[in-house]
PDB file of N, CA and C in Angstrom:
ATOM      1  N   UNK A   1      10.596  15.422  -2.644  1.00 58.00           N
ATOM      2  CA  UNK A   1       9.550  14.782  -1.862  1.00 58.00           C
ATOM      3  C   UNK A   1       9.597  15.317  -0.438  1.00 58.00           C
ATOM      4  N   UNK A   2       8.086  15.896   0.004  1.00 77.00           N
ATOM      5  CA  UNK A   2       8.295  16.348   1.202  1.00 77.00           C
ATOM      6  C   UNK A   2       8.575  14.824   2.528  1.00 77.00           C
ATOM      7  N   UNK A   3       8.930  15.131   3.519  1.00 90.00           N
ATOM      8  CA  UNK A   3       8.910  14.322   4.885  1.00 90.00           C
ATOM      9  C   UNK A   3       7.850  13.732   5.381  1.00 90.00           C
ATOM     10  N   UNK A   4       7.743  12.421   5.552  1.00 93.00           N
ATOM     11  CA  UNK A   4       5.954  12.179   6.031  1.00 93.00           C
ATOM     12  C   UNK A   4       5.696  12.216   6.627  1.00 93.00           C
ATOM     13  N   UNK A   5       4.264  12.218   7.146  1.00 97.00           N
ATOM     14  CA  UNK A   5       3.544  12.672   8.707  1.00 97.00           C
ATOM     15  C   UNK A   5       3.905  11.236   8.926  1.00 97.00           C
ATOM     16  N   UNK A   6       3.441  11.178  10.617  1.00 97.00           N
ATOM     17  CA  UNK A   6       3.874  10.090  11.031  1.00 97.00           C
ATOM     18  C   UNK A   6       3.081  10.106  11.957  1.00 97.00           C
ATOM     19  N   UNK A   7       1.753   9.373  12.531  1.00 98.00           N
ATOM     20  CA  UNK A   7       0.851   9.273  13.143  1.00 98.00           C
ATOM     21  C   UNK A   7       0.934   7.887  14.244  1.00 98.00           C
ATOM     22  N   UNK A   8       0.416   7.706  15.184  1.00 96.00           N
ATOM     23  CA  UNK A   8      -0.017   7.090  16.114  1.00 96.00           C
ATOM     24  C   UNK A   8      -1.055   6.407  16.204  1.00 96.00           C
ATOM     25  N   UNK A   9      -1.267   4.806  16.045  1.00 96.00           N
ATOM     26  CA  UNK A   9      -2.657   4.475  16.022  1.00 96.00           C
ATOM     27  C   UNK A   9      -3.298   3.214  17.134  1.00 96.00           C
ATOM     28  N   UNK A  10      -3.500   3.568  17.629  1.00 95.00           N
ATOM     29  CA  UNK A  10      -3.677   2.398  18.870  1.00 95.00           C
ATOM     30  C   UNK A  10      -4.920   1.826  18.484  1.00 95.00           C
ATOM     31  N   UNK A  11      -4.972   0.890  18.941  1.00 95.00           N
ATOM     32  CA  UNK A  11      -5.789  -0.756  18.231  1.00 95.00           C
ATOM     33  C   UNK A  11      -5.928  -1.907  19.291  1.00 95.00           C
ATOM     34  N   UNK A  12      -7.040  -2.084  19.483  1.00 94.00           N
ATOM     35  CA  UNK A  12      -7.686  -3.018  20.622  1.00 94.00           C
ATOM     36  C   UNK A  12      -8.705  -4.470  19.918  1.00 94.00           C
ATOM     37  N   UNK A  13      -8.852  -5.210  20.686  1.00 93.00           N
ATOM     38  CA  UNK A  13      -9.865  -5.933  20.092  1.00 93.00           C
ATOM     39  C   UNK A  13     -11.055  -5.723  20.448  1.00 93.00           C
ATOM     40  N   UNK A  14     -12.214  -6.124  19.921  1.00 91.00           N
ATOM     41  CA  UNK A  14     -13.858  -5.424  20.020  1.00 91.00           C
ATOM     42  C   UNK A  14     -14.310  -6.220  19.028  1.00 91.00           C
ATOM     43  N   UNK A  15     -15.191  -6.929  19.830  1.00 89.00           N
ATOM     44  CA  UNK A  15     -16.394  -7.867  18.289  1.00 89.00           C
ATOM     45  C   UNK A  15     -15.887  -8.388  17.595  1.00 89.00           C
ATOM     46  N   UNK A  16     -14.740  -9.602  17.316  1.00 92.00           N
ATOM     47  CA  UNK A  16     -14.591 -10.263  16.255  1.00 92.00           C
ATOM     48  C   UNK A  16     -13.699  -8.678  15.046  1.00 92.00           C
ATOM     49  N   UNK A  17     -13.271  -8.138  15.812  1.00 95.00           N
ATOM     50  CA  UNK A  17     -12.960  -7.150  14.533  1.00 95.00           C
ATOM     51  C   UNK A  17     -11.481  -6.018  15.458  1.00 95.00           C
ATOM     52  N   UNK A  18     -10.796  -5.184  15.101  1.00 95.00           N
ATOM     53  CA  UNK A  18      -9.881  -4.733  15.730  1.00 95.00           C
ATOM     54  C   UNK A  18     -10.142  -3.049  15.322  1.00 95.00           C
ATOM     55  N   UNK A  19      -9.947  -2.314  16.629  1.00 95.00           N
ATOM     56  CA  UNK A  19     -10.409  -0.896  16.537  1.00 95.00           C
ATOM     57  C   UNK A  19      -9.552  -0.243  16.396  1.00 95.00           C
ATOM     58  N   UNK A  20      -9.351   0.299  15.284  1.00 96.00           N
ATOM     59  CA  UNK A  20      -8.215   1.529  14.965  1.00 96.00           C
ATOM     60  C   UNK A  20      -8.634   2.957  15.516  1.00 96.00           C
ATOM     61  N   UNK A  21      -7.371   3.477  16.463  1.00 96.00           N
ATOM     62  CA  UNK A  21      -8.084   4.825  16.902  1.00 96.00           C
ATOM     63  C   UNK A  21      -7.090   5.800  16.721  1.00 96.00           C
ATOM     64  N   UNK A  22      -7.278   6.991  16.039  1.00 96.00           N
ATOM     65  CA  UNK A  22      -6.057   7.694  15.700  1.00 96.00           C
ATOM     66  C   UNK A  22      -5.927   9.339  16.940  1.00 96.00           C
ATOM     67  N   UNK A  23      -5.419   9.054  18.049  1.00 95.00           N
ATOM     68  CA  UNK A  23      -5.588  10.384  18.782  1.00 95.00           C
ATOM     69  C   UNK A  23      -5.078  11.807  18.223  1.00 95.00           C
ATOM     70  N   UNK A  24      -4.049  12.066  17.200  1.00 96.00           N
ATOM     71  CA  UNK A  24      -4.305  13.135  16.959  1.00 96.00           C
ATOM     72  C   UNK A  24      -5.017  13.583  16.150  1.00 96.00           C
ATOM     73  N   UNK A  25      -6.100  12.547  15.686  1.00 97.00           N
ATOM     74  CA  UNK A  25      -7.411  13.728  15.103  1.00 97.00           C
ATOM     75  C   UNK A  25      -9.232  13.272  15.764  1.00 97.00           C
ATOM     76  N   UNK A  26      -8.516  12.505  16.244  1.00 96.00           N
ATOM     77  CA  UNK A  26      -9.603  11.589  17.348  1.00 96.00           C
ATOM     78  C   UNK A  26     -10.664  11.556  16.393  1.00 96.00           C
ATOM     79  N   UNK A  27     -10.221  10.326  15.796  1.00 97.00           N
ATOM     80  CA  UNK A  27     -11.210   9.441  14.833  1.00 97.00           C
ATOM     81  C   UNK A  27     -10.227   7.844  14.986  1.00 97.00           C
ATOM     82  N   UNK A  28     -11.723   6.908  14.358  1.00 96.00           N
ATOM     83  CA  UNK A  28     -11.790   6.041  14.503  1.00 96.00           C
ATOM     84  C   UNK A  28     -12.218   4.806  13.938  1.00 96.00           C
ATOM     85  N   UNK A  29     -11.710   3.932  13.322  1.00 97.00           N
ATOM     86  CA  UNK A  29     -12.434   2.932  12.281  1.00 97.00           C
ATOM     87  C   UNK A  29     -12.218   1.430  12.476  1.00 97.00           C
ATOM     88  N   UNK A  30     -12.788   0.293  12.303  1.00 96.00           N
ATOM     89  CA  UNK A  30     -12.149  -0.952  12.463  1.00 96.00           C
ATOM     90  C   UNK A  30     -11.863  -1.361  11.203  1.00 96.00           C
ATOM     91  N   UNK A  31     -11.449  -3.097  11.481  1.00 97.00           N
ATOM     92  CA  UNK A  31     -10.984  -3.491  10.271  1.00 97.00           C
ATOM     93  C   UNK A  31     -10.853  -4.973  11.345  1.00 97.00           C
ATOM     94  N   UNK A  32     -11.265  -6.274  10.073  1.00 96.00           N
ATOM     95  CA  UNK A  32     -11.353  -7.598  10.510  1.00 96.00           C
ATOM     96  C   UNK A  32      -9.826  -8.563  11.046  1.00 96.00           C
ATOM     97  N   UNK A  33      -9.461  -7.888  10.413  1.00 94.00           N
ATOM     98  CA  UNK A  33      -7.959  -8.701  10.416  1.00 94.00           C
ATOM     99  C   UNK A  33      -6.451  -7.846  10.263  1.00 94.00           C
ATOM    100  N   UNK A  34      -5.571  -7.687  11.615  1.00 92.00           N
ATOM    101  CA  UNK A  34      -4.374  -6.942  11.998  1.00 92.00           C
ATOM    102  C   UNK A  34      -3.760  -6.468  10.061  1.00 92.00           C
ATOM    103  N   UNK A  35      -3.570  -7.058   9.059  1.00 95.00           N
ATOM    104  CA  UNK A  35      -2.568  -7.197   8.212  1.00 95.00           C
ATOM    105  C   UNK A  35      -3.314  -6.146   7.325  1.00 95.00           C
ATOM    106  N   UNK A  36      -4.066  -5.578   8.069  1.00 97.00           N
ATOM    107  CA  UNK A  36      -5.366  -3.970   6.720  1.00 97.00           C
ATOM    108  C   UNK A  36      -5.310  -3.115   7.649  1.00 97.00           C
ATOM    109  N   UNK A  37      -5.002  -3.086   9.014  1.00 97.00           N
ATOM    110  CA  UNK A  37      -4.927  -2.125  10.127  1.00 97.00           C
ATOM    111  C   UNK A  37      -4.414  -0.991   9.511  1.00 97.00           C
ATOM    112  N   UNK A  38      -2.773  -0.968   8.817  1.00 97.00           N
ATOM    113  CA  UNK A  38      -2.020   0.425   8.596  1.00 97.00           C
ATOM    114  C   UNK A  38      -2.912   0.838   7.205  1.00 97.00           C
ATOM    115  N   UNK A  39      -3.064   0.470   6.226  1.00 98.00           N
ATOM    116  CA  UNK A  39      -3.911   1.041   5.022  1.00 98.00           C
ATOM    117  C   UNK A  39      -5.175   1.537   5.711  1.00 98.00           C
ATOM    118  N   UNK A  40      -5.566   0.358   6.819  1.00 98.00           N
ATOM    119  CA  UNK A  40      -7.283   1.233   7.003  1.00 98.00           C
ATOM    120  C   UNK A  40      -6.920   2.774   7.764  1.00 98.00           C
ATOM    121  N   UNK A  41      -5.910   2.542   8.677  1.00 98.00           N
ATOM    122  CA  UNK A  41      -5.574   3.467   9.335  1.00 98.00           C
ATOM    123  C   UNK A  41      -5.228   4.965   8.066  1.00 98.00           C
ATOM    124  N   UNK A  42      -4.498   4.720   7.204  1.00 98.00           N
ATOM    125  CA  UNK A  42      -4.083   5.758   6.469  1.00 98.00           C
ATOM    126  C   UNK A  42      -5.165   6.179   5.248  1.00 98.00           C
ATOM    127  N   UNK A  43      -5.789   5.237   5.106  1.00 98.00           N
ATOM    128  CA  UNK A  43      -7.048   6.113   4.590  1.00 98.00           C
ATOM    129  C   UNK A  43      -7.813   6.576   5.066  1.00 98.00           C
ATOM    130  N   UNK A  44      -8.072   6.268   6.211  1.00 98.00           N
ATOM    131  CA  UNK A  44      -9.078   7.166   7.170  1.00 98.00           C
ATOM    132  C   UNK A  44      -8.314   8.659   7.613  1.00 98.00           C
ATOM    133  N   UNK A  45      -6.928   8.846   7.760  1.00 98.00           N
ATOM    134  CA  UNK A  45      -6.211   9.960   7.884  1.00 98.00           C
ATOM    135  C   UNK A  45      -6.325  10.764   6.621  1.00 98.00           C
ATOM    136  N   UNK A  46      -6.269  10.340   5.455  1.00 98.00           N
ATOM    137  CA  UNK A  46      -6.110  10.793   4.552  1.00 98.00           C
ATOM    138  C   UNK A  46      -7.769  11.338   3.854  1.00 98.00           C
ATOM    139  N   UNK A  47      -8.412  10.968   4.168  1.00 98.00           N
ATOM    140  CA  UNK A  47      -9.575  11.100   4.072  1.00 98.00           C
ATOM    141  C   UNK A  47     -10.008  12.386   4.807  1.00 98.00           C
ATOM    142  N   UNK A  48     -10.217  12.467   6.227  1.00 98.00           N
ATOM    143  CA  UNK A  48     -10.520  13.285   7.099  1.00 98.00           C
ATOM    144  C   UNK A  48      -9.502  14.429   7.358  1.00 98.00           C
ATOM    145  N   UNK A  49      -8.222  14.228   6.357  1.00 97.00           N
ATOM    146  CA  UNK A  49      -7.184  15.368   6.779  1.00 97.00           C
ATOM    147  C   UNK A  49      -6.711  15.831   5.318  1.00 97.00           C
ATOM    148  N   UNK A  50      -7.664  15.492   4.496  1.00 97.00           N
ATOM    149  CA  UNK A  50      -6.999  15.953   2.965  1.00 97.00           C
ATOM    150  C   UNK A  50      -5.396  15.250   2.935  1.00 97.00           C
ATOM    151  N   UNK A  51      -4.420  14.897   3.938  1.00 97.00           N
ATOM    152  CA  UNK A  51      -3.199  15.054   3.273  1.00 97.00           C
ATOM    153  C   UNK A  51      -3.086  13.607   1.952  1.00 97.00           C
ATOM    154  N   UNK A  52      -2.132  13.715   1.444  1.00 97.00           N
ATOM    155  CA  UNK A  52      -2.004  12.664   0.162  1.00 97.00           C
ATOM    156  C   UNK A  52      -1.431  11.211   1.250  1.00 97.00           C
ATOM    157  N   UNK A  53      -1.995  10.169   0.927  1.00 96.00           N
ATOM    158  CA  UNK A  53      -2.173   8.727   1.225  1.00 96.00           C
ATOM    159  C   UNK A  53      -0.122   8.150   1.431  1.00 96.00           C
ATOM    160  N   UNK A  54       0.046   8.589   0.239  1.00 95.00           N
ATOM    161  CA  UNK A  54       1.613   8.208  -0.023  1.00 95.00           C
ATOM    162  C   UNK A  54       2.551   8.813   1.250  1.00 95.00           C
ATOM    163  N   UNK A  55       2.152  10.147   1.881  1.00 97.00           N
ATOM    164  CA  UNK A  55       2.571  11.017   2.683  1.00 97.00           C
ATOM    165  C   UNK A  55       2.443  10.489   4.136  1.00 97.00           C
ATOM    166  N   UNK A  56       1.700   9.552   4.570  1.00 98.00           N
ATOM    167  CA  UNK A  56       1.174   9.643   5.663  1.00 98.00           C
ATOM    168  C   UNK A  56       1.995   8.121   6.195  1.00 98.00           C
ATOM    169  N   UNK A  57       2.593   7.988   7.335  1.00 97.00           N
ATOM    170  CA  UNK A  57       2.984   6.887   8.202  1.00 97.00           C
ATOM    171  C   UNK A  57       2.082   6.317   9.248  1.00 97.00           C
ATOM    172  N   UNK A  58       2.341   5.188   9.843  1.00 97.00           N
ATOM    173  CA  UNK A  58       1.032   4.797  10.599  1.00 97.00           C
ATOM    174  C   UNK A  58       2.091   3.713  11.921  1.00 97.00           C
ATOM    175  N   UNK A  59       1.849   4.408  12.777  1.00 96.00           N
ATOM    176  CA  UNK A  59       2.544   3.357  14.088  1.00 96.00           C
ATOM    177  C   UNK A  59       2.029   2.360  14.672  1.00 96.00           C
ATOM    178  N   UNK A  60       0.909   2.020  14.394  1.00 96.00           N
ATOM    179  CA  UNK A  60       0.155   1.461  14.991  1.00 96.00           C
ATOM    180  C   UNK A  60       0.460   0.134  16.331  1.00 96.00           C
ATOM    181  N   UNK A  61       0.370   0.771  17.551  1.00 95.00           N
ATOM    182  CA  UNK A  61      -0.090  -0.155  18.877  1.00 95.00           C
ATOM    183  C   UNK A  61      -0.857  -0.882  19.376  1.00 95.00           C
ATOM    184  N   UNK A  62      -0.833  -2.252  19.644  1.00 90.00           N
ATOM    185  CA  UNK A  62      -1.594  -3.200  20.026  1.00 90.00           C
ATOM    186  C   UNK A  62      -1.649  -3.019  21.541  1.00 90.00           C
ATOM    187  N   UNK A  63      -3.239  -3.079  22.069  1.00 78.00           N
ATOM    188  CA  UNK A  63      -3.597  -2.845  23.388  1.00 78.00           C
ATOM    189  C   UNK A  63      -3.906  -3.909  23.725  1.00 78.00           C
ATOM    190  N   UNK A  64      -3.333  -4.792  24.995  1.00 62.00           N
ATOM    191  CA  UNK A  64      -3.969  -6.102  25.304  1.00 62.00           C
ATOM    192  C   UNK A  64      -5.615  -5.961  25.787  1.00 62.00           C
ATOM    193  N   UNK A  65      -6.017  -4.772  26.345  1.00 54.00           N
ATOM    194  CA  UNK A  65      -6.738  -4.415  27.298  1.00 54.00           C
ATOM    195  C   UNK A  65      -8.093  -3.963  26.498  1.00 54.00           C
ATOM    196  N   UNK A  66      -8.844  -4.301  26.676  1.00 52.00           N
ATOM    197  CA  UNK A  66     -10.067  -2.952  25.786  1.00 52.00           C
ATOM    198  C   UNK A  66      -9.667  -2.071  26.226  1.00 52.00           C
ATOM    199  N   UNK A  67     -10.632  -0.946  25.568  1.00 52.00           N
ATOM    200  CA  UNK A  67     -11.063   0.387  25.731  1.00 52.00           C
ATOM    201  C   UNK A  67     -11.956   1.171  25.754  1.00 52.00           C
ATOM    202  N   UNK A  68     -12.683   1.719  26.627  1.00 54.00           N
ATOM    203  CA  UNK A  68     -13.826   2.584  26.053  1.00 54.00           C
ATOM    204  C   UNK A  68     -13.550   3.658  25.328  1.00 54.00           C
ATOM    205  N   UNK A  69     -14.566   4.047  23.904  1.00 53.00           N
ATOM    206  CA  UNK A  69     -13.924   4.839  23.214  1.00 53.00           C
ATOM    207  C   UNK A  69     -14.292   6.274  23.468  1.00 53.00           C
ATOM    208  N   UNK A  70     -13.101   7.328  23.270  1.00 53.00           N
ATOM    209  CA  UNK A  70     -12.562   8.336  24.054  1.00 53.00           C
ATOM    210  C   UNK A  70     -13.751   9.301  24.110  1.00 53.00           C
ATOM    211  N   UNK A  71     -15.214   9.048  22.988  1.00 50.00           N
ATOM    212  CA  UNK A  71     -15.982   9.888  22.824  1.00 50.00           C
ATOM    213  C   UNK A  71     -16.946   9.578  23.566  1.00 50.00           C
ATOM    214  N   UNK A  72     -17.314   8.753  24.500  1.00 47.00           N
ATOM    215  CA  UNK A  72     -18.539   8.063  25.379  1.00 47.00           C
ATOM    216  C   UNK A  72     -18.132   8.866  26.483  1.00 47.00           C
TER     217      UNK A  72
END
């Protein structure tokens, strides 16, 4: 078994819903409730980066603060 990626995902609140933002491929998805954050997070990696789902780690950081998002 290869070593897994291991990604970074910072996460704010916005609308009744929590914003997953992944900077090293600068994409971005929400999800209603903290406890789907790392799955939403790793299918959206896995999705947009081909790698396999099982492979992929997710760090995900809680921002007290909003954010404007990095593409505006």
């Amino acid at each position: 078994m290869s070593t897994p990626r291991r990604f970074v995902v910072d996460a704010w609140p916005a609308d009744r819903s929590l914003v997953l933002y992944v900077p090293e491929i600068e994409a971005a998805t929400s999800v209603r409730d903290l406890r789907d954050a790392e799955a939403a997070a790793r299918d959206l990696i896995a999705v947009l980066t081909g790698l396999d789902p099982a492979g992929i780690e997710c760090e995900v950081r809680l921002s007290r603060r909003a954010h404007t998002s990095p593409w505006r």
